[in-house]
Amino acid sequence: MYSPKHNSNKKRPLGIPEYEDKIVQKGITKILNTIYENDFLDCSFRFRPNRSCHDALKILNHYIEKKSVNYVVDVDIKGFFYNVEHMMEFLKLRISDPNLLRIIGRFLNCGKSKQGNFRVKRKSSRKKVQGKLKESKEWLKNNRNKDIHIFKRSLIGYYNYYCNTDNTQSVNKFKDKIGYILFKWLNRRSQRKSFTWDKFRLFLNKYPLPSPRVKVNIYDLRKEISYIL
């Protein structure tokens, strides 16, 4: 299937594996980690054991605040998910088992501060926020007769990813906008309005939306990871 990209007419190929596929993928992940993990540098964080994008933010924050930095270069690979075939050529340099290569190939192709010190602050990209609001609006529009607790789980997932140091204010604004969208579509469940604003506030008092709080402290450096390159 194809997943729509935020604020774009383009779509991203997305493979949804069956339960059996996930078991095989987990086994292959262990094999690939054994082969490649020792080759990675400390500056690599993506899809590695016991590392996350939040760890990458921590090291970026450390260097901008503690080191002499004149500029930051942001680089993205255009159309990466449309051009995964080249990965097989790299795998063949280290893996000779044709059966393992064939299985990996199938998976790849199945879904084309107060002290006055300088401090870096983080804020969600407007493009990402608008994209998530649009996605939430469509979901609430199509599922306005369903239990609101289903939507709450999606909000909690958003908070877990974006609620890091300094960004809770931005996430709180996102939550407020979600409240307006929720009010709109709950009022369109029938020909008669379900809520006035007063009744809607009473509804939220009884069934409150999750409140954002800091999930990741950028300054909480993990001992097992070296943040000094």
mmCIF file of C-alpha atoms in Angstrom:
data_model
loop_
_atom_site.group_PDB
_atom_site.id
_atom_site.type_symbol
_atom_site.label_atom_id
_atom_site.label_comp_id
_atom_site.label_asym_id
_atom_site.label_seq_id
_atom_site.Cartn_x
_atom_site.Cartn_y
_atom_site.Cartn_z
ATOM 1 C CA MET A 1 0.000 0.000 0.000
ATOM 2 C CA TYR A 2 1.018 3.656 -0.307
ATOM 3 C CA SER A 3 1.052 6.111 2.580
ATOM 4 C CA PRO A 4 0.425 9.823 1.775
ATOM 5 C CA LYS A 5 3.315 12.159 2.593
ATOM 6 C CA HIS A 6 2.563 15.196 4.760
ATOM 7 C CA ASN A 7 1.820 18.391 2.782
ATOM 8 C CA SER A 8 2.560 16.663 -0.505
ATOM 9 C CA ASN A 9 0.718 14.926 -3.331
ATOM 10 C CA LYS A 10 3.355 12.185 -3.360
ATOM 11 C CA LYS A 11 2.909 8.832 -1.656
ATOM 12 C CA ARG A 12 5.413 6.643 0.164
ATOM 13 C CA PRO A 13 5.390 2.844 -0.429
ATOM 14 C CA LEU A 14 4.556 1.041 2.779
ATOM 15 C CA GLY A 15 4.751 -2.697 3.425
ATOM 16 C CA ILE A 16 2.656 -4.146 6.256
ATOM 17 C CA PRO A 17 4.168 -7.506 7.247
ATOM 18 C CA GLU A 18 2.181 -10.454 8.574
ATOM 19 C CA TYR A 19 2.938 -11.847 12.039
ATOM 20 C CA GLU A 20 5.082 -14.624 10.547
ATOM 21 C CA ASP A 21 7.037 -12.056 8.514
ATOM 22 C CA LYS A 22 7.795 -10.065 11.666
ATOM 23 C CA ILE A 23 9.295 -13.161 13.306
ATOM 24 C CA VAL A 24 11.570 -13.716 10.298
ATOM 25 C CA GLN A 25 12.504 -10.019 10.184
ATOM 26 C CA LYS A 26 13.472 -10.062 13.863
ATOM 27 C CA GLY A 27 15.769 -13.030 13.245
ATOM 28 C CA ILE A 28 17.352 -11.321 10.236
ATOM 29 C CA THR A 29 17.856 -8.162 12.292
ATOM 30 C CA LYS A 30 19.929 -10.133 14.815
ATOM 31 C CA ILE A 31 22.088 -11.541 12.000
ATOM 32 C CA LEU A 32 22.638 -8.128 10.389
ATOM 33 C CA ASN A 33 23.447 -6.537 13.745
ATOM 34 C CA THR A 34 26.108 -9.180 14.335
ATOM 35 C CA ILE A 35 27.667 -8.421 10.939
ATOM 36 C CA TYR A 36 27.491 -4.638 10.863
ATOM 37 C CA GLU A 37 27.215 -3.294 14.427
ATOM 38 C CA ASN A 38 30.989 -3.199 15.005
ATOM 39 C CA ASP A 39 31.439 -1.085 11.860
ATOM 40 C CA PHE A 40 29.193 1.778 12.945
ATOM 41 C CA LEU A 41 30.634 4.948 14.460
ATOM 42 C CA ASP A 42 29.337 6.545 17.652
ATOM 43 C CA CYS A 43 27.708 9.265 15.544
ATOM 44 C CA SER A 44 25.299 6.743 13.986
ATOM 45 C CA PHE A 45 21.960 6.292 15.748
ATOM 46 C CA ARG A 46 19.300 5.239 13.233
ATOM 47 C CA PHE A 47 17.832 1.733 13.753
ATOM 48 C CA ARG A 48 20.656 0.550 16.023
ATOM 49 C CA PRO A 49 20.229 -1.509 19.207
ATOM 50 C CA ASN A 50 19.539 0.600 22.311
ATOM 51 C CA ARG A 51 19.713 3.867 20.371
ATOM 52 C CA SER A 52 17.035 6.255 19.162
ATOM 53 C CA CYS A 53 16.428 9.557 17.383
ATOM 54 C CA HIS A 54 16.256 11.205 20.813
ATOM 55 C CA ASP A 55 19.872 10.148 21.443
ATOM 56 C CA ALA A 56 20.815 11.814 18.154
ATOM 57 C CA LEU A 57 19.127 15.027 19.331
ATOM 58 C CA LYS A 58 21.109 14.857 22.573
ATOM 59 C CA ILE A 59 24.483 14.689 20.841
ATOM 60 C CA LEU A 60 23.470 17.461 18.409
ATOM 61 C CA ASN A 61 22.438 19.593 21.360
ATOM 62 C CA HIS A 62 25.741 18.870 23.153
ATOM 63 C CA TYR A 63 27.852 19.974 20.201
ATOM 64 C CA ILE A 64 25.876 23.130 19.448
ATOM 65 C CA GLU A 65 25.932 24.263 23.068
ATOM 66 C CA LYS A 66 29.380 23.079 24.180
ATOM 67 C CA LYS A 67 31.523 23.199 21.024
ATOM 68 C CA SER A 68 32.441 25.848 18.465
ATOM 69 C CA VAL A 69 29.805 25.444 15.767
ATOM 70 C CA ASN A 70 29.295 27.906 12.909
ATOM 71 C CA TYR A 71 26.527 26.157 10.989
ATOM 72 C CA VAL A 72 24.459 22.965 10.889
ATOM 73 C CA VAL A 73 23.891 21.085 7.625
ATOM 74 C CA ASP A 74 20.639 19.143 7.266
ATOM 75 C CA VAL A 75 20.827 16.490 4.527
ATOM 76 C CA ASP A 76 18.053 14.188 3.356
ATOM 77 C CA ILE A 77 18.085 11.428 0.729
ATOM 78 C CA LYS A 78 15.460 12.231 -1.875
ATOM 79 C CA GLY A 79 13.206 9.322 -2.814
ATOM 80 C CA PHE A 80 15.063 6.837 -0.606
ATOM 81 C CA PHE A 81 12.149 4.396 -0.426
ATOM 82 C CA TYR A 82 11.897 4.381 -4.215
ATOM 83 C CA ASN A 83 15.545 3.417 -4.647
ATOM 84 C CA VAL A 84 16.300 0.607 -2.208
ATOM 85 C CA GLU A 85 17.768 -1.754 -4.816
ATOM 86 C CA HIS A 86 21.275 -0.352 -4.300
ATOM 87 C CA MET A 87 21.194 -1.671 -0.726
ATOM 88 C CA MET A 88 21.353 -5.229 -2.036
ATOM 89 C CA GLU A 89 24.678 -4.475 -3.750
ATOM 90 C CA PHE A 90 26.136 -3.316 -0.425
ATOM 91 C CA LEU A 91 24.810 -6.391 1.376
ATOM 92 C CA LYS A 92 26.467 -8.695 -1.171
ATOM 93 C CA LEU A 93 29.868 -7.302 -0.149
ATOM 94 C CA ARG A 94 29.515 -8.866 3.314
ATOM 95 C CA ILE A 95 26.921 -11.624 2.875
ATOM 96 C CA SER A 96 27.475 -14.575 0.543
ATOM 97 C CA ASP A 97 24.468 -16.726 1.478
ATOM 98 C CA PRO A 98 22.082 -16.445 -1.519
ATOM 99 C CA ASN A 99 19.103 -17.670 0.539
ATOM 100 C CA LEU A 100 19.510 -14.920 3.117
ATOM 101 C CA LEU A 101 20.002 -12.308 0.399
ATOM 102 C CA ARG A 102 16.862 -13.505 -1.365
ATOM 103 C CA ILE A 103 14.758 -13.177 1.800
ATOM 104 C CA ILE A 104 16.121 -9.681 2.533
ATOM 105 C CA GLY A 105 15.425 -8.692 -1.077
ATOM 106 C CA ARG A 106 11.802 -9.731 -0.740
ATOM 107 C CA PHE A 107 11.342 -7.576 2.346
ATOM 108 C CA LEU A 108 12.981 -4.572 0.700
ATOM 109 C CA ASN A 109 10.858 -4.800 -2.408
ATOM 110 C CA CYS A 110 7.524 -5.602 -0.759
ATOM 111 C CA GLY A 111 6.680 -1.987 0.002
ATOM 112 C CA LYS A 112 8.380 0.223 -2.256
ATOM 113 C CA SER A 113 18.677 29.216 30.468
ATOM 114 C CA LYS A 114 18.727 31.079 33.857
ATOM 115 C CA GLN A 115 22.521 31.273 34.180
ATOM 116 C CA GLY A 116 22.763 33.238 30.944
ATOM 117 C CA ASN A 117 24.526 30.450 29.051
ATOM 118 C CA PHE A 118 23.824 29.834 25.376
ATOM 119 C CA ARG A 119 21.194 27.129 24.991
ATOM 120 C CA VAL A 120 19.608 25.373 22.032
ATOM 121 C CA LYS A 121 15.820 25.151 22.081
ATOM 122 C CA ARG A 122 13.697 22.701 20.165
ATOM 123 C CA LYS A 123 10.337 23.214 18.458
ATOM 124 C CA SER A 124 8.246 20.948 16.234
ATOM 125 C CA SER A 125 8.481 21.659 12.524
ATOM 126 C CA ARG A 126 5.392 23.548 11.323
ATOM 127 C CA LYS A 127 5.201 21.192 8.349
ATOM 128 C CA LYS A 128 5.094 18.148 10.654
ATOM 129 C CA VAL A 129 2.465 19.740 12.921
ATOM 130 C CA GLN A 130 0.219 20.723 10.009
ATOM 131 C CA GLY A 131 0.568 17.258 8.520
ATOM 132 C CA LYS A 132 -0.448 15.585 11.791
ATOM 133 C CA LEU A 133 -3.388 17.969 12.233
ATOM 134 C CA LYS A 134 -4.594 17.148 8.737
ATOM 135 C CA GLU A 135 -4.229 13.433 9.416
ATOM 136 C CA SER A 136 -6.114 13.776 12.733
ATOM 137 C CA LYS A 137 -8.873 15.786 11.088
ATOM 138 C CA GLU A 138 -9.438 13.064 8.491
ATOM 139 C CA TRP A 139 -9.450 10.349 11.143
ATOM 140 C CA LEU A 140 -11.952 12.188 13.364
ATOM 141 C CA LYS A 141 -14.126 12.955 10.358
ATOM 142 C CA ASN A 142 -14.310 9.299 9.333
ATOM 143 C CA ASN A 143 -14.514 7.875 12.873
ATOM 144 C CA ARG A 144 -16.532 10.473 14.767
ATOM 145 C CA ASN A 145 -18.986 7.836 16.005
ATOM 146 C CA LYS A 146 -16.266 5.671 17.557
ATOM 147 C CA ASP A 147 -14.955 5.648 21.130
ATOM 148 C CA ILE A 148 -12.717 8.674 21.784
ATOM 149 C CA HIS A 149 -10.273 6.443 23.702
ATOM 150 C CA ILE A 150 -9.067 5.045 20.360
ATOM 151 C CA PHE A 151 -7.977 8.542 19.323
ATOM 152 C CA LYS A 152 -6.334 9.154 22.708
ATOM 153 C CA ARG A 153 -3.848 6.370 21.989
ATOM 154 C CA SER A 154 -2.768 8.194 18.836
ATOM 155 C CA LEU A 155 -2.247 11.408 20.839
ATOM 156 C CA ILE A 156 -0.115 9.583 23.416
ATOM 157 C CA GLY A 157 2.072 8.207 20.603
ATOM 158 C CA TYR A 158 2.524 11.753 19.258
ATOM 159 C CA TYR A 159 3.465 13.010 22.738
ATOM 160 C CA ASN A 160 6.002 10.210 23.252
ATOM 161 C CA TYR A 161 7.820 11.298 20.087
ATOM 162 C CA TYR A 162 7.630 15.104 20.299
ATOM 163 C CA CYS A 163 7.482 15.879 24.038
ATOM 164 C CA ASN A 164 11.166 16.585 24.590
ATOM 165 C CA THR A 165 12.933 19.457 26.314
ATOM 166 C CA ASP A 166 11.461 22.895 25.380
ATOM 167 C CA ASN A 167 8.841 21.469 23.013
ATOM 168 C CA THR A 168 5.887 20.955 25.372
ATOM 169 C CA GLN A 169 4.545 24.443 24.594
ATOM 170 C CA SER A 170 4.344 23.565 20.903
ATOM 171 C CA VAL A 171 2.669 20.233 21.725
ATOM 172 C CA ASN A 172 0.172 22.002 24.013
ATOM 173 C CA LYS A 173 -0.798 24.274 21.101
ATOM 174 C CA PHE A 174 -1.221 21.149 18.986
ATOM 175 C CA LYS A 175 -3.511 19.680 21.672
ATOM 176 C CA ASP A 176 -5.626 22.887 21.701
ATOM 177 C CA LYS A 177 -6.089 22.699 17.928
ATOM 178 C CA ILE A 178 -7.049 19.041 18.256
ATOM 179 C CA GLY A 179 -9.738 20.148 20.739
ATOM 180 C CA TYR A 180 -11.262 22.480 18.122
ATOM 181 C CA ILE A 181 -11.228 19.732 15.494
ATOM 182 C CA LEU A 182 -12.787 17.251 17.946
ATOM 183 C CA PHE A 183 -15.547 19.756 18.820
ATOM 184 C CA LYS A 184 -16.315 20.246 15.129
ATOM 185 C CA TRP A 185 -16.665 16.575 14.211
ATOM 186 C CA LEU A 186 -18.444 15.445 17.357
ATOM 187 C CA ASN A 187 -21.049 18.061 16.494
ATOM 188 C CA ARG A 188 -21.536 16.473 13.077
ATOM 189 C CA ARG A 189 -22.458 13.002 14.239
ATOM 190 C CA SER A 190 -26.106 13.806 13.465
ATOM 191 C CA GLN A 191 -28.174 16.619 11.976
ATOM 192 C CA ARG A 192 -28.520 18.194 15.421
ATOM 193 C CA LYS A 193 -25.560 19.672 17.265
ATOM 194 C CA SER A 194 -24.321 17.466 20.096
ATOM 195 C CA PHE A 195 -22.450 20.182 22.005
ATOM 196 C CA THR A 196 -22.250 23.820 22.843
ATOM 197 C CA TRP A 197 -18.820 24.938 23.995
ATOM 198 C CA ASP A 198 -19.975 24.771 27.629
ATOM 199 C CA LYS A 199 -21.218 21.202 27.222
ATOM 200 C CA PHE A 200 -18.057 20.281 25.327
ATOM 201 C CA ARG A 201 -15.891 21.520 28.211
ATOM 202 C CA LEU A 202 -17.948 19.397 30.610
ATOM 203 C CA PHE A 203 -17.393 16.458 28.266
ATOM 204 C CA LEU A 204 -13.619 17.039 28.334
ATOM 205 C CA ASN A 205 -13.677 17.311 32.106
ATOM 206 C CA LYS A 206 -15.158 13.818 32.232
ATOM 207 C CA TYR A 207 -13.148 12.382 29.321
ATOM 208 C CA PRO A 208 -10.015 14.578 29.192
ATOM 209 C CA LEU A 209 -7.522 14.457 26.377
ATOM 210 C CA PRO A 210 -4.016 13.365 27.514
ATOM 211 C CA SER A 211 -1.877 16.286 28.672
ATOM 212 C CA PRO A 212 1.618 16.737 27.212
ATOM 213 C CA ARG A 213 4.583 16.447 29.552
ATOM 214 C CA VAL A 214 8.293 16.072 28.923
ATOM 215 C CA LYS A 215 9.026 12.489 27.892
ATOM 216 C CA VAL A 216 12.668 12.962 26.892
ATOM 217 C CA ASN A 217 15.133 15.220 28.688
ATOM 218 C CA ILE A 218 17.749 16.233 26.117
ATOM 219 C CA TYR A 219 20.265 16.833 28.916
ATOM 220 C CA ASP A 220 19.809 13.378 30.412
ATOM 221 C CA LEU A 221 22.792 11.733 28.714
ATOM 222 C CA ARG A 222 22.951 7.937 28.789
ATOM 223 C CA LYS A 223 26.107 6.487 30.347
ATOM 224 C CA GLU A 224 26.371 3.625 27.867
ATOM 225 C CA ILE A 225 26.595 6.007 24.878
ATOM 226 C CA SER A 226 29.584 8.234 24.161
ATOM 227 C CA TYR A 227 28.408 11.740 23.246
ATOM 228 C CA ILE A 228 31.940 12.968 22.583
ATOM 229 C CA LEU A 229 33.074 12.134 19.045
#
